[in-house]
mmCIF file of C-alpha atoms in Angstrom:
data_model
loop_
_atom_site.group_PDB
_atom_site.id
_atom_site.type_symbol
_atom_site.label_atom_id
_atom_site.label_comp_id
_atom_site.label_asym_id
_atom_site.label_seq_id
_atom_site.Cartn_x
_atom_site.Cartn_y
_atom_site.Cartn_z
ATOM 1 C CA MET T 642 10.281 -26.455 -25.857
ATOM 2 C CA SER T 643 8.743 -29.432 -23.744
ATOM 3 C CA ALA T 644 10.643 -28.137 -20.678
ATOM 4 C CA GLU T 645 9.608 -24.435 -21.359
ATOM 5 C CA ARG T 646 5.405 -25.930 -21.718
ATOM 6 C CA ALA T 647 5.730 -27.953 -18.407
ATOM 7 C CA PHE T 648 3.071 -25.345 -16.532
ATOM 8 C CA TYR T 649 0.748 -26.017 -19.548
ATOM 9 C CA ALA T 650 0.708 -29.863 -19.339
ATOM 10 C CA SER T 651 -1.766 -30.297 -16.866
ATOM 11 C CA ARG T 652 -3.925 -27.306 -17.877
ATOM 12 C CA ALA T 653 -4.310 -28.765 -21.422
ATOM 13 C CA LYS T 654 -6.006 -32.006 -19.866
ATOM 14 C CA ASN T 655 -9.054 -29.767 -19.130
ATOM 15 C CA ASP T 656 -9.160 -28.041 -22.447
ATOM 16 C CA ASP T 657 -12.767 -28.430 -22.822
ATOM 17 C CA ALA T 658 -13.642 -26.348 -19.815
ATOM 18 C CA ASP T 659 -15.443 -23.136 -19.942
ATOM 19 C CA GLU T 660 -12.459 -20.699 -20.734
ATOM 20 C CA SER T 661 -14.246 -18.089 -18.302
ATOM 21 C CA GLU T 662 -14.196 -20.038 -15.020
ATOM 22 C CA GLY T 663 -11.204 -18.918 -12.640
ATOM 23 C CA GLU T 664 -8.259 -21.052 -12.221
ATOM 24 C CA ALA T 665 -6.557 -21.108 -8.917
ATOM 25 C CA PRO T 666 -2.995 -20.985 -9.209
ATOM 26 C CA SER T 667 -1.179 -24.245 -9.694
ATOM 27 C CA GLU T 668 1.942 -26.063 -7.660
ATOM 28 C CA MET T 669 4.352 -27.847 -9.780
ATOM 29 C CA SER T 670 7.861 -29.417 -9.290
ATOM 30 C CA TYR T 671 10.251 -29.055 -12.384
ATOM 31 C CA GLN T 672 10.213 -32.259 -14.347
ATOM 32 C CA SER T 673 13.963 -32.982 -16.324
ATOM 33 C CA ALA T 674 13.666 -32.764 -19.941
ATOM 34 C CA ASP T 675 16.055 -33.422 -22.482
ATOM 35 C CA ILE T 676 18.844 -34.222 -19.784
ATOM 36 C CA ASP T 677 21.908 -36.748 -20.242
ATOM 37 C CA ARG T 678 21.625 -39.773 -18.140
ATOM 38 C CA GLU T 679 25.251 -40.666 -18.441
ATOM 39 C CA THR T 680 26.247 -43.679 -15.620
ATOM 40 C CA VAL T 681 28.042 -41.080 -13.429
ATOM 41 C CA ALA T 682 24.669 -39.540 -12.644
ATOM 42 C CA ASN T 683 24.213 -41.902 -9.909
ATOM 43 C CA ASP T 684 27.689 -41.467 -8.787
ATOM 44 C CA VAL T 685 27.675 -37.782 -8.143
ATOM 45 C CA THR T 686 24.603 -37.946 -5.697
ATOM 46 C CA SER T 687 26.437 -37.471 -2.482
ATOM 47 C CA PRO T 688 29.947 -37.886 -3.418
ATOM 48 C CA ASP T 689 32.702 -38.018 -0.470
ATOM 49 C CA GLN T 690 34.083 -34.428 -1.104
ATOM 50 C CA ASP T 691 37.814 -34.767 -1.539
ATOM 51 C CA ALA T 692 37.157 -38.024 -3.895
ATOM 52 C CA PHE T 693 34.345 -35.853 -5.946
ATOM 53 C CA GLU T 694 36.825 -32.928 -6.368
ATOM 54 C CA GLU T 695 39.753 -35.178 -7.589
ATOM 55 C CA ARG T 696 37.567 -36.716 -9.923
ATOM 56 C CA LEU T 697 36.127 -33.546 -11.229
ATOM 57 C CA LYS T 698 39.840 -32.025 -11.454
ATOM 58 C CA GLN T 699 40.859 -35.195 -13.701
ATOM 59 C CA CYS T 700 37.681 -34.658 -15.715
ATOM 60 C CA PHE T 701 38.805 -31.309 -16.503
ATOM 61 C CA GLU T 702 42.135 -32.219 -17.361
ATOM 62 C CA ASN T 703 40.593 -34.862 -19.861
ATOM 63 C CA MET T 704 39.131 -31.991 -21.641
ATOM 64 C CA SER T 705 42.148 -31.428 -23.350
ATOM 65 C CA ASP T 706 43.340 -35.089 -24.456
ATOM 66 C CA LYS T 707 44.289 -36.020 -27.556
ATOM 67 C CA ASN T 708 41.886 -38.688 -27.669
ATOM 68 C CA ALA T 709 38.652 -37.711 -29.194
ATOM 69 C CA GLY T 710 36.686 -40.292 -27.038
ATOM 70 C CA ILE T 711 38.188 -39.332 -23.691
ATOM 71 C CA ARG T 712 37.449 -35.585 -24.268
ATOM 72 C CA VAL T 713 33.928 -36.540 -25.168
ATOM 73 C CA GLU T 714 33.532 -38.674 -22.058
ATOM 74 C CA ALA T 715 35.142 -35.941 -19.890
ATOM 75 C CA LEU T 716 32.864 -33.105 -21.290
ATOM 76 C CA SER T 717 29.812 -35.396 -20.429
ATOM 77 C CA GLU T 718 30.967 -35.949 -17.119
ATOM 78 C CA ALA T 719 31.593 -32.593 -16.527
ATOM 79 C CA ASN T 720 27.705 -31.799 -17.760
ATOM 80 C CA VAL T 721 26.364 -34.076 -15.213
ATOM 81 C CA TYR T 722 28.254 -32.565 -12.618
ATOM 82 C CA LEU T 723 27.694 -28.997 -13.351
ATOM 83 C CA ARG T 724 23.881 -29.681 -13.536
ATOM 84 C CA GLN T 725 24.104 -31.708 -10.325
ATOM 85 C CA HIS T 726 26.241 -29.683 -8.609
ATOM 86 C CA TYR T 727 26.843 -25.597 -7.789
ATOM 87 C CA ILE T 728 30.672 -25.486 -7.182
ATOM 88 C CA PRO T 729 31.837 -22.153 -7.627
ATOM 89 C CA ASP T 730 34.992 -22.444 -5.596
ATOM 90 C CA ILE T 731 36.316 -25.374 -7.370
ATOM 91 C CA LEU T 732 35.477 -23.650 -10.976
ATOM 92 C CA SER T 733 36.786 -20.165 -9.549
ATOM 93 C CA ASP T 734 40.389 -22.209 -9.507
ATOM 94 C CA TRP T 735 40.168 -23.899 -12.915
ATOM 95 C CA HIS T 736 37.976 -21.430 -14.981
ATOM 96 C CA LEU T 737 41.111 -20.173 -17.358
ATOM 97 C CA THR T 738 41.873 -24.119 -18.090
ATOM 98 C CA PHE T 739 38.210 -24.991 -18.066
ATOM 99 C CA ALA T 740 37.354 -21.950 -20.570
ATOM 100 C CA ASP T 741 40.523 -22.906 -23.062
ATOM 101 C CA ASN T 742 39.330 -26.291 -23.250
ATOM 102 C CA LEU T 743 35.764 -25.300 -24.021
ATOM 103 C CA GLU T 744 37.008 -23.100 -26.669
ATOM 104 C CA ARG T 745 39.097 -25.543 -28.244
ATOM 105 C CA SER T 746 36.493 -28.056 -28.279
ATOM 106 C CA SER T 747 33.951 -26.092 -29.935
ATOM 107 C CA ARG T 748 36.320 -25.043 -32.742
ATOM 108 C CA LYS T 749 37.788 -28.031 -33.418
ATOM 109 C CA GLY T 750 35.948 -30.868 -32.350
ATOM 110 C CA ASN T 751 33.017 -33.228 -33.760
ATOM 111 C CA CYS T 752 29.238 -32.253 -33.731
ATOM 112 C CA VAL T 753 28.875 -34.394 -30.519
ATOM 113 C CA GLU T 754 31.920 -33.068 -28.466
ATOM 114 C CA VAL T 755 31.163 -29.463 -29.882
ATOM 115 C CA ASP T 756 27.393 -29.474 -28.476
ATOM 116 C CA LEU T 757 28.708 -30.862 -25.173
ATOM 117 C CA ALA T 758 31.285 -28.109 -24.971
ATOM 118 C CA LEU T 759 28.356 -25.529 -25.762
ATOM 119 C CA ARG T 760 26.183 -26.780 -23.059
ATOM 120 C CA LEU T 761 28.932 -26.403 -20.643
ATOM 121 C CA VAL T 762 29.757 -22.710 -21.376
ATOM 122 C CA ALA T 763 26.155 -21.894 -20.241
ATOM 123 C CA LEU T 764 26.625 -24.135 -17.012
ATOM 124 C CA LEU T 765 29.906 -22.330 -16.267
ATOM 125 C CA VAL T 766 28.225 -18.851 -16.871
ATOM 126 C CA LEU T 767 25.191 -19.684 -14.359
ATOM 127 C CA GLN T 768 27.918 -21.139 -11.520
ATOM 128 C CA THR T 769 30.490 -18.899 -11.377
ATOM 129 C CA SER T 770 31.178 -15.010 -12.100
ATOM 130 C CA THR T 771 34.821 -14.903 -12.302
ATOM 131 C CA VAL T 772 35.211 -16.347 -15.655
ATOM 132 C CA ASP T 773 38.210 -14.357 -17.351
ATOM 133 C CA SER T 774 36.430 -11.816 -19.820
ATOM 134 C CA GLU T 775 39.397 -12.364 -22.945
ATOM 135 C CA ALA T 776 38.297 -16.238 -22.405
ATOM 136 C CA VAL T 777 34.367 -15.329 -22.443
ATOM 137 C CA CYS T 778 35.078 -12.876 -25.424
ATOM 138 C CA ARG T 779 36.702 -15.782 -27.232
ATOM 139 C CA LEU T 780 34.123 -18.195 -26.723
ATOM 140 C CA THR T 781 31.224 -15.702 -27.494
ATOM 141 C CA ASN T 782 33.020 -15.060 -30.845
ATOM 142 C CA THR T 783 33.046 -18.468 -31.547
ATOM 143 C CA MET T 784 29.589 -19.147 -30.960
ATOM 144 C CA LYS T 785 28.197 -15.910 -32.966
ATOM 145 C CA ALA T 786 30.297 -17.319 -35.724
ATOM 146 C CA MET T 787 28.600 -20.698 -35.759
ATOM 147 C CA LEU T 788 25.258 -19.364 -34.861
ATOM 148 C CA THR T 789 25.126 -17.381 -38.072
ATOM 149 C CA ASP T 790 26.884 -19.815 -40.358
ATOM 150 C CA GLY T 791 24.119 -21.423 -42.316
ATOM 151 C CA GLY T 792 26.504 -24.374 -42.769
ATOM 152 C CA GLN T 793 26.450 -25.268 -39.522
ATOM 153 C CA SER T 794 24.058 -28.039 -38.325
ATOM 154 C CA MET T 795 20.662 -26.848 -36.872
ATOM 155 C CA GLN T 796 21.238 -28.523 -33.739
ATOM 156 C CA LEU T 797 24.620 -26.530 -32.840
ATOM 157 C CA ARG T 798 23.395 -23.211 -34.115
ATOM 158 C CA ALA T 799 20.221 -24.009 -31.732
ATOM 159 C CA ARG T 800 22.859 -24.735 -28.683
ATOM 160 C CA CYS T 801 24.952 -21.519 -29.416
ATOM 161 C CA ALA T 802 21.681 -19.472 -29.528
ATOM 162 C CA THR T 803 20.839 -20.705 -25.777
ATOM 163 C CA SER T 804 24.342 -20.537 -24.746
ATOM 164 C CA LEU T 805 24.911 -16.836 -25.897
ATOM 165 C CA GLY T 806 21.560 -16.078 -24.608
ATOM 166 C CA ILE T 807 22.958 -17.039 -20.905
ATOM 167 C CA CYS T 808 26.294 -15.546 -21.301
ATOM 168 C CA ALA T 809 24.972 -12.147 -22.281
ATOM 169 C CA PHE T 810 22.890 -12.182 -19.684
ATOM 170 C CA GLY T 811 24.834 -13.665 -17.010
ATOM 171 C CA ILE T 812 28.544 -12.338 -17.382
ATOM 172 C CA ILE T 813 29.200 -10.318 -20.397
ATOM 173 C CA GLU T 814 29.630 -6.502 -19.406
ATOM 174 C CA GLU T 815 30.584 -4.795 -22.321
ATOM 175 C CA PRO T 816 27.746 -2.703 -24.120
ATOM 176 C CA ASP T 817 29.217 -3.582 -27.537
ATOM 177 C CA GLU T 818 29.578 -7.028 -26.934
ATOM 178 C CA ILE T 819 25.697 -7.477 -25.378
ATOM 179 C CA ILE T 820 24.423 -5.639 -28.768
ATOM 180 C CA SER T 821 26.491 -8.066 -31.040
ATOM 181 C CA VAL T 822 25.065 -10.858 -29.369
ATOM 182 C CA VAL T 823 21.638 -9.422 -29.565
ATOM 183 C CA GLU T 824 21.618 -8.462 -32.963
ATOM 184 C CA ALA T 825 23.252 -11.617 -33.973
ATOM 185 C CA LEU T 826 20.248 -13.647 -32.199
ATOM 186 C CA HIS T 827 17.825 -11.230 -33.837
ATOM 187 C CA SER T 828 19.115 -11.901 -37.107
ATOM 188 C CA VAL T 829 18.652 -15.561 -36.790
ATOM 189 C CA TRP T 830 14.634 -15.697 -35.885
ATOM 190 C CA THR T 831 13.741 -12.590 -38.107
ATOM 191 C CA HIS T 832 15.253 -14.559 -40.781
ATOM 192 C CA THR T 833 13.184 -17.522 -40.271
ATOM 193 C CA LYS T 834 10.698 -18.224 -43.206
ATOM 194 C CA ILE T 835 7.161 -17.871 -41.602
ATOM 195 C CA GLY T 836 6.437 -21.008 -43.761
ATOM 196 C CA THR T 837 8.925 -23.031 -41.954
ATOM 197 C CA SER T 838 7.217 -26.594 -40.231
ATOM 198 C CA GLY T 839 10.885 -28.896 -39.752
ATOM 199 C CA ALA T 840 11.423 -29.527 -36.180
ATOM 200 C CA SER T 841 15.219 -28.685 -36.427
ATOM 201 C CA GLU T 842 14.156 -25.163 -37.797
ATOM 202 C CA ALA T 843 11.691 -24.571 -35.174
ATOM 203 C CA LYS T 844 14.120 -25.437 -32.466
ATOM 204 C CA LEU T 845 16.781 -22.944 -34.145
ATOM 205 C CA PHE T 846 13.956 -20.036 -34.372
ATOM 206 C CA CYS T 847 12.753 -20.999 -30.739
ATOM 207 C CA ALA T 848 16.433 -21.058 -29.135
ATOM 208 C CA ALA T 849 17.132 -17.531 -30.904
ATOM 209 C CA LEU T 850 13.684 -15.802 -30.013
ATOM 210 C CA SER T 851 13.671 -16.934 -26.616
ATOM 211 C CA SER T 852 17.673 -16.092 -25.666
ATOM 212 C CA TRP T 853 16.866 -12.646 -27.428
ATOM 213 C CA ALA T 854 13.707 -12.024 -25.304
ATOM 214 C CA LEU T 855 15.762 -13.145 -22.102
ATOM 215 C CA LEU T 856 17.981 -10.108 -23.119
ATOM 216 C CA VAL T 857 15.107 -7.891 -23.667
ATOM 217 C CA THR T 858 14.181 -8.101 -20.148
ATOM 218 C CA ALA T 859 17.400 -6.842 -19.123
ATOM 219 C CA PHE T 860 17.513 -3.520 -21.810
ATOM 220 C CA PRO T 861 17.487 -0.003 -20.599
ATOM 221 C CA LYS T 862 14.284 1.920 -21.043
ATOM 222 C CA ARG T 863 15.120 3.474 -24.056
ATOM 223 C CA SER T 864 16.305 0.480 -26.000
ATOM 224 C CA LEU T 865 13.246 -1.534 -24.899
ATOM 225 C CA GLU T 866 10.857 0.990 -26.160
ATOM 226 C CA GLU T 867 12.510 0.605 -29.586
ATOM 227 C CA ALA T 868 12.864 -3.235 -29.486
ATOM 228 C CA ILE T 869 9.015 -3.004 -28.539
ATOM 229 C CA LEU T 870 8.223 -0.811 -31.275
ATOM 230 C CA THR T 871 10.249 -2.596 -33.920
ATOM 231 C CA ASN T 872 9.647 -6.343 -32.844
ATOM 232 C CA VAL T 873 5.863 -6.784 -31.948
ATOM 233 C CA PRO T 874 4.765 -6.552 -35.511
ATOM 234 C CA LYS T 875 7.618 -9.243 -36.559
ATOM 235 C CA VAL T 876 6.755 -11.510 -33.742
ATOM 236 C CA CYS T 877 3.455 -11.435 -34.390
ATOM 237 C CA ALA T 878 3.718 -12.322 -37.861
ATOM 238 C CA PHE T 879 5.111 -15.876 -36.720
ATOM 239 C CA LEU T 880 1.837 -16.667 -34.917
ATOM 240 C CA GLY T 881 0.893 -17.715 -38.702
ATOM 241 C CA SER T 882 3.468 -20.443 -38.689
ATOM 242 C CA PRO T 883 2.537 -24.336 -39.163
ATOM 243 C CA SER T 884 4.721 -25.097 -36.306
ATOM 244 C CA VAL T 885 2.993 -25.230 -32.948
ATOM 245 C CA ASP T 886 6.499 -24.413 -31.639
ATOM 246 C CA ILE T 887 7.274 -21.407 -33.028
ATOM 247 C CA ARG T 888 3.704 -20.138 -32.508
ATOM 248 C CA ILE T 889 3.844 -20.838 -28.785
ATOM 249 C CA CYS T 890 7.097 -19.255 -28.360
ATOM 250 C CA ALA T 891 6.234 -16.326 -30.522
ATOM 251 C CA GLY T 892 2.918 -15.883 -28.706
ATOM 252 C CA GLU T 893 4.992 -16.288 -25.248
ATOM 253 C CA THR T 894 7.421 -13.570 -26.559
ATOM 254 C CA LEU T 895 4.615 -11.422 -27.442
ATOM 255 C CA ALA T 896 2.986 -11.321 -24.163
ATOM 256 C CA LEU T 897 6.227 -10.298 -22.529
ATOM 257 C CA LEU T 898 7.074 -7.309 -24.708
ATOM 258 C CA TYR T 899 3.284 -6.210 -23.953
ATOM 259 C CA GLU T 900 3.910 -6.862 -20.258
ATOM 260 C CA LEU T 901 7.152 -4.881 -20.345
ATOM 261 C CA ALA T 902 5.368 -1.833 -22.709
ATOM 262 C CA GLU T 903 2.738 -1.538 -19.751
ATOM 263 C CA SER T 904 5.520 -1.836 -16.841
ATOM 264 C CA MET T 905 7.123 1.256 -18.315
ATOM 265 C CA HIS T 906 3.721 3.275 -19.287
ATOM 266 C CA SER T 907 1.494 1.878 -16.483
ATOM 267 C CA VAL T 908 -1.101 1.737 -19.248
ATOM 268 C CA ARG T 909 -1.884 -0.659 -21.642
ATOM 269 C CA TYR T 910 0.004 -1.110 -24.598
ATOM 270 C CA GLU T 911 -1.888 -0.729 -27.816
ATOM 271 C CA PRO T 912 -0.081 -1.018 -31.080
ATOM 272 C CA PRO T 913 -1.487 -0.111 -34.207
ATOM 273 C CA ASN T 914 -2.376 -3.903 -35.109
ATOM 274 C CA ASP T 915 -3.631 -4.621 -31.779
ATOM 275 C CA ALA T 916 -7.254 -5.376 -32.751
ATOM 276 C CA THR T 917 -5.898 -7.964 -35.190
ATOM 277 C CA THR T 918 -3.389 -9.432 -32.607
ATOM 278 C CA LEU T 919 -6.256 -10.147 -30.251
ATOM 279 C CA ALA T 920 -8.382 -11.709 -32.997
ATOM 280 C CA THR T 921 -5.444 -13.957 -33.596
ATOM 281 C CA LEU T 922 -4.683 -14.783 -30.594
ATOM 282 C CA GLN T 923 -8.520 -15.599 -29.371
ATOM 283 C CA ARG T 924 -8.351 -18.005 -32.831
ATOM 284 C CA LEU T 925 -5.401 -19.936 -31.754
ATOM 285 C CA SER T 926 -6.816 -20.374 -28.091
ATOM 286 C CA THR T 927 -9.880 -22.253 -29.632
ATOM 287 C CA GLU T 928 -8.371 -23.952 -32.885
ATOM 288 C CA SER T 929 -9.977 -26.686 -33.778
ATOM 289 C CA THR T 930 -8.404 -27.589 -37.276
ATOM 290 C CA LYS T 931 -8.085 -30.970 -37.940
ATOM 291 C CA HIS T 932 -4.743 -31.232 -39.351
ATOM 292 C CA ILE T 933 -3.236 -30.406 -36.095
ATOM 293 C CA GLY T 934 -2.589 -33.404 -33.688
ATOM 294 C CA LYS T 935 -4.617 -33.748 -30.633
ATOM 295 C CA LYS T 936 -1.755 -33.271 -28.231
ATOM 296 C CA ASP T 937 -0.278 -30.320 -30.106
ATOM 297 C CA LYS T 938 -4.057 -28.423 -29.880
ATOM 298 C CA ARG T 939 -4.619 -29.051 -26.150
ATOM 299 C CA ASN T 940 -0.951 -27.602 -25.836
ATOM 300 C CA GLN T 941 -1.958 -24.566 -27.916
ATOM 301 C CA ARG T 942 -5.099 -23.941 -26.768
ATOM 302 C CA ALA T 943 -4.073 -23.962 -22.962
ATOM 303 C CA THR T 944 -1.104 -22.100 -23.453
ATOM 304 C CA PHE T 945 -3.031 -19.123 -25.915
ATOM 305 C CA ARG T 946 -5.759 -18.411 -23.457
ATOM 306 C CA ASP T 947 -3.255 -17.219 -21.131
ATOM 307 C CA ILE T 948 -1.285 -15.349 -23.752
ATOM 308 C CA HIS T 949 -4.616 -13.750 -24.848
ATOM 309 C CA ALA T 950 -5.618 -12.819 -21.415
ATOM 310 C CA ALA T 951 -2.231 -11.291 -21.116
ATOM 311 C CA VAL T 952 -2.125 -9.147 -24.049
ATOM 312 C CA LYS T 953 -5.874 -8.115 -23.477
ATOM 313 C CA ASN T 954 -5.931 -7.857 -19.682
ATOM 314 C CA GLY T 955 -2.373 -7.744 -18.828
ATOM 315 C CA THR T 956 -2.776 -10.909 -16.450
ATOM 316 C CA PHE T 957 -0.570 -13.825 -15.877
ATOM 317 C CA PRO T 958 -1.560 -17.374 -14.322
ATOM 318 C CA ASP T 959 0.570 -17.432 -11.209
ATOM 319 C CA PHE T 960 2.141 -20.828 -10.532
ATOM 320 C CA LYS T 961 4.410 -22.290 -7.687
ATOM 321 C CA VAL T 962 7.555 -24.226 -8.087
ATOM 322 C CA LYS T 963 8.405 -26.284 -4.892
ATOM 323 C CA PHE T 964 11.833 -26.994 -4.242
ATOM 324 C CA GLY T 965 13.068 -28.751 -0.908
ATOM 325 C CA ASN T 966 11.156 -26.588 1.934
ATOM 326 C CA GLU T 967 10.989 -23.467 -0.296
ATOM 327 C CA VAL T 968 8.608 -22.204 -3.080
ATOM 328 C CA LEU T 969 9.315 -20.021 -6.112
ATOM 329 C CA THR T 970 6.206 -18.020 -7.401
ATOM 330 C CA ILE T 971 6.107 -17.742 -11.055
ATOM 331 C CA ASP T 972 3.897 -14.216 -11.488
ATOM 332 C CA SER T 973 4.998 -12.495 -14.658
ATOM 333 C CA TRP T 974 6.060 -13.431 -18.090
ATOM 334 C CA THR T 975 9.346 -11.973 -16.948
ATOM 335 C CA SER T 976 9.957 -14.404 -14.556
ATOM 336 C CA LYS T 977 8.707 -17.207 -16.716
ATOM 337 C CA THR T 978 11.013 -16.243 -19.467
ATOM 338 C CA HIS T 979 14.178 -16.597 -16.908
ATOM 339 C CA TYR T 980 12.693 -19.787 -15.408
ATOM 340 C CA ASP T 981 12.460 -21.404 -18.760
ATOM 341 C CA MET T 982 15.736 -20.317 -19.902
ATOM 342 C CA PHE T 983 17.105 -21.561 -16.672
ATOM 343 C CA CYS T 984 15.441 -24.751 -16.881
ATOM 344 C CA CYS T 985 16.773 -25.459 -20.449
ATOM 345 C CA VAL T 986 20.306 -24.952 -19.318
ATOM 346 C CA LEU T 987 20.169 -26.888 -16.120
ATOM 347 C CA ALA T 988 17.251 -29.082 -16.834
ATOM 348 C CA GLY T 989 17.031 -31.716 -13.841
ATOM 349 C CA GLY T 990 19.400 -30.058 -11.751
ATOM 350 C CA MET T 991 16.934 -26.976 -11.586
ATOM 351 C CA SER T 992 15.681 -27.984 -8.158
ATOM 352 C CA THR T 993 19.446 -28.215 -6.486
ATOM 353 C CA HIS T 994 20.439 -25.023 -7.842
ATOM 354 C CA LEU T 995 17.286 -23.102 -6.726
ATOM 355 C CA LYS T 996 18.502 -24.100 -3.340
ATOM 356 C CA VAL T 997 21.679 -23.031 -3.145
ATOM 357 C CA ASN T 998 22.958 -21.252 -6.413
ATOM 358 C CA ALA T 999 23.731 -17.787 -5.721
ATOM 359 C CA ILE T 1000 23.119 -16.400 -9.612
ATOM 360 C CA ILE T 1001 19.547 -17.969 -9.782
ATOM 361 C CA ARG T 1002 18.346 -17.033 -6.212
ATOM 362 C CA ASP T 1003 19.547 -13.363 -6.918
ATOM 363 C CA VAL T 1004 17.445 -13.583 -10.390
ATOM 364 C CA PHE T 1005 14.233 -14.814 -8.471
ATOM 365 C CA VAL T 1006 14.983 -12.637 -5.496
ATOM 366 C CA LEU T 1007 15.097 -15.610 -3.402
ATOM 367 C CA GLY T 1008 17.629 -14.269 -0.697
ATOM 368 C CA PRO T 1009 20.599 -16.101 0.795
ATOM 369 C CA PRO T 1010 20.104 -20.192 0.703
ATOM 370 C CA VAL T 1011 17.967 -21.307 3.412
ATOM 371 C CA ASP T 1012 19.611 -23.568 6.433
ATOM 372 C CA PRO T 1013 18.308 -27.114 5.939
ATOM 373 C CA GLY T 1014 18.166 -27.272 9.663
ATOM 374 C CA GLN T 1015 15.443 -24.544 10.147
ATOM 375 C CA PHE T 1016 13.381 -27.121 8.577
ATOM 376 C CA ARG T 1017 14.246 -30.091 10.592
ATOM 377 C CA LYS T 1018 11.661 -32.758 10.216
ATOM 378 C CA ILE T 1019 10.701 -33.953 13.486
ATOM 379 C CA PRO T 1020 11.340 -37.655 14.344
ATOM 380 C CA LYS T 1021 8.389 -39.981 14.438
ATOM 381 C CA THR T 1022 8.905 -41.303 17.927
ATOM 382 C CA GLU T 1023 9.173 -37.353 18.785
ATOM 383 C CA ARG T 1024 5.724 -36.554 17.009
ATOM 384 C CA LYS T 1025 4.303 -39.520 18.642
ATOM 385 C CA ALA T 1026 5.129 -38.394 22.391
ATOM 386 C CA ILE T 1027 3.970 -35.064 21.681
ATOM 387 C CA ASN T 1028 0.814 -36.284 20.567
ATOM 388 C CA GLU T 1029 0.227 -38.184 23.274
ATOM 389 C CA MET T 1030 1.170 -35.491 25.622
ATOM 390 C CA ALA T 1031 -1.579 -33.577 23.890
ATOM 391 C CA SER T 1032 -4.201 -36.523 23.927
ATOM 392 C CA ARG T 1033 -3.426 -36.831 27.815
ATOM 393 C CA ALA T 1034 -3.521 -32.842 28.499
ATOM 394 C CA ARG T 1035 -7.137 -32.843 26.570
ATOM 395 C CA ARG T 1036 -8.578 -35.822 28.211
ATOM 396 C CA ILE T 1037 -7.556 -34.207 31.691
ATOM 397 C CA GLU T 1038 -9.323 -31.063 30.827
ATOM 398 C CA ARG T 1039 -12.631 -32.942 29.591
ATOM 399 C CA GLY T 1040 -12.782 -35.168 33.077
ATOM 400 C CA LYS T 1041 -12.547 -31.540 35.039
ATOM 401 C CA ASN T 1042 -15.175 -30.394 32.904
ATOM 402 C CA ARG T 1043 -17.626 -33.086 33.357
ATOM 403 C CA HIS T 1044 -16.784 -32.674 37.313
ATOM 404 C CA ASP T 1045 -17.827 -29.119 37.376
ATOM 405 C CA LYS T 1046 -20.874 -30.261 35.511
ATOM 406 C CA ARG T 1047 -21.891 -32.721 38.079
ATOM 407 C CA ILE T 1048 -21.180 -30.710 40.902
ATOM 408 C CA ALA T 1049 -23.457 -28.012 39.594
ATOM 409 C CA GLU T 1050 -26.493 -30.232 38.860
ATOM 410 C CA LEU T 1051 -26.158 -31.622 42.283
ATOM 411 C CA CYS T 1052 -26.237 -28.058 43.831
#
């Protein structure tokens, strides 16, 4: 959840400011969170292309090695490569081998291997749309089984939830398969006990609800209406959770559902429990309970001020994400949901993928990648020469004006 709340970090510092004061759109650059820092990270910054491809292919082959240590190392390196680089052409050539190795690791590996494999599934989907449909089906079936298996670790189930959401959003086309994923995610977060306060349980809940919310943004109108009507009361119930992460995730999802409902009907959405919901959101935006940590209270108040404004007035606090010479404006709860999920998968590589990844740029309607040469920085010597020429021209012009004034005075 720390990555998802990067926007609110600076806002929380000014928590004591008057709530009614207007706030200008802020600008931020994505800061990495929960990212693997393997030693290979420094090796892939600007690699020789041929050597890079050879190393990557060797990495893919090692993912099927009999030695578990070699497999884990290969999976770990592949995670870094796919986060730091956009390589759809290479993956298109290797997607069958890649998918088969991921399926094998996710079914038979140890916890570390399975976790790395699940991360790679989401990265693969965000890199290329040419993954074999049968391979995707097998992977999603494996992940659904793990997600709904209470005997699996909470961490792996949470990882399954995130990867399933990305797969269903980005590559799965069969309606029945998408519905199956939605139902699995829905089952997990709705069956979470409201009194849950453990970190691992909260992480699973947030992963399942966030992935479910991501898929809701792509629902057709009829399905969306039913989802909103059925789930707004369920989401509201989790505003009373003792976990700050659960409360914030539920609040952001609630704001999203209100926004989607308003976009369908062009009027403010007012469910039967609207007055109670607004009162709860208002209370959470001014929370001062002593048993909640100071940092958690700041984060909660900063977040719920915006959620309360969204539910009551249909507003969103625009913020901007700088990447290279471009700027992405996040101006709705829908775009924030997309951005948060992609950040969860790409972490420190988000900026790179915003620049060049066709799938990511299409979601945010950024158009084709921009040619870096279009924003060529003028060398210092050239800038100095231009400034000197401009300064000389100004001196000459001022000299002429002074000369003309003297002549006028003499006349």
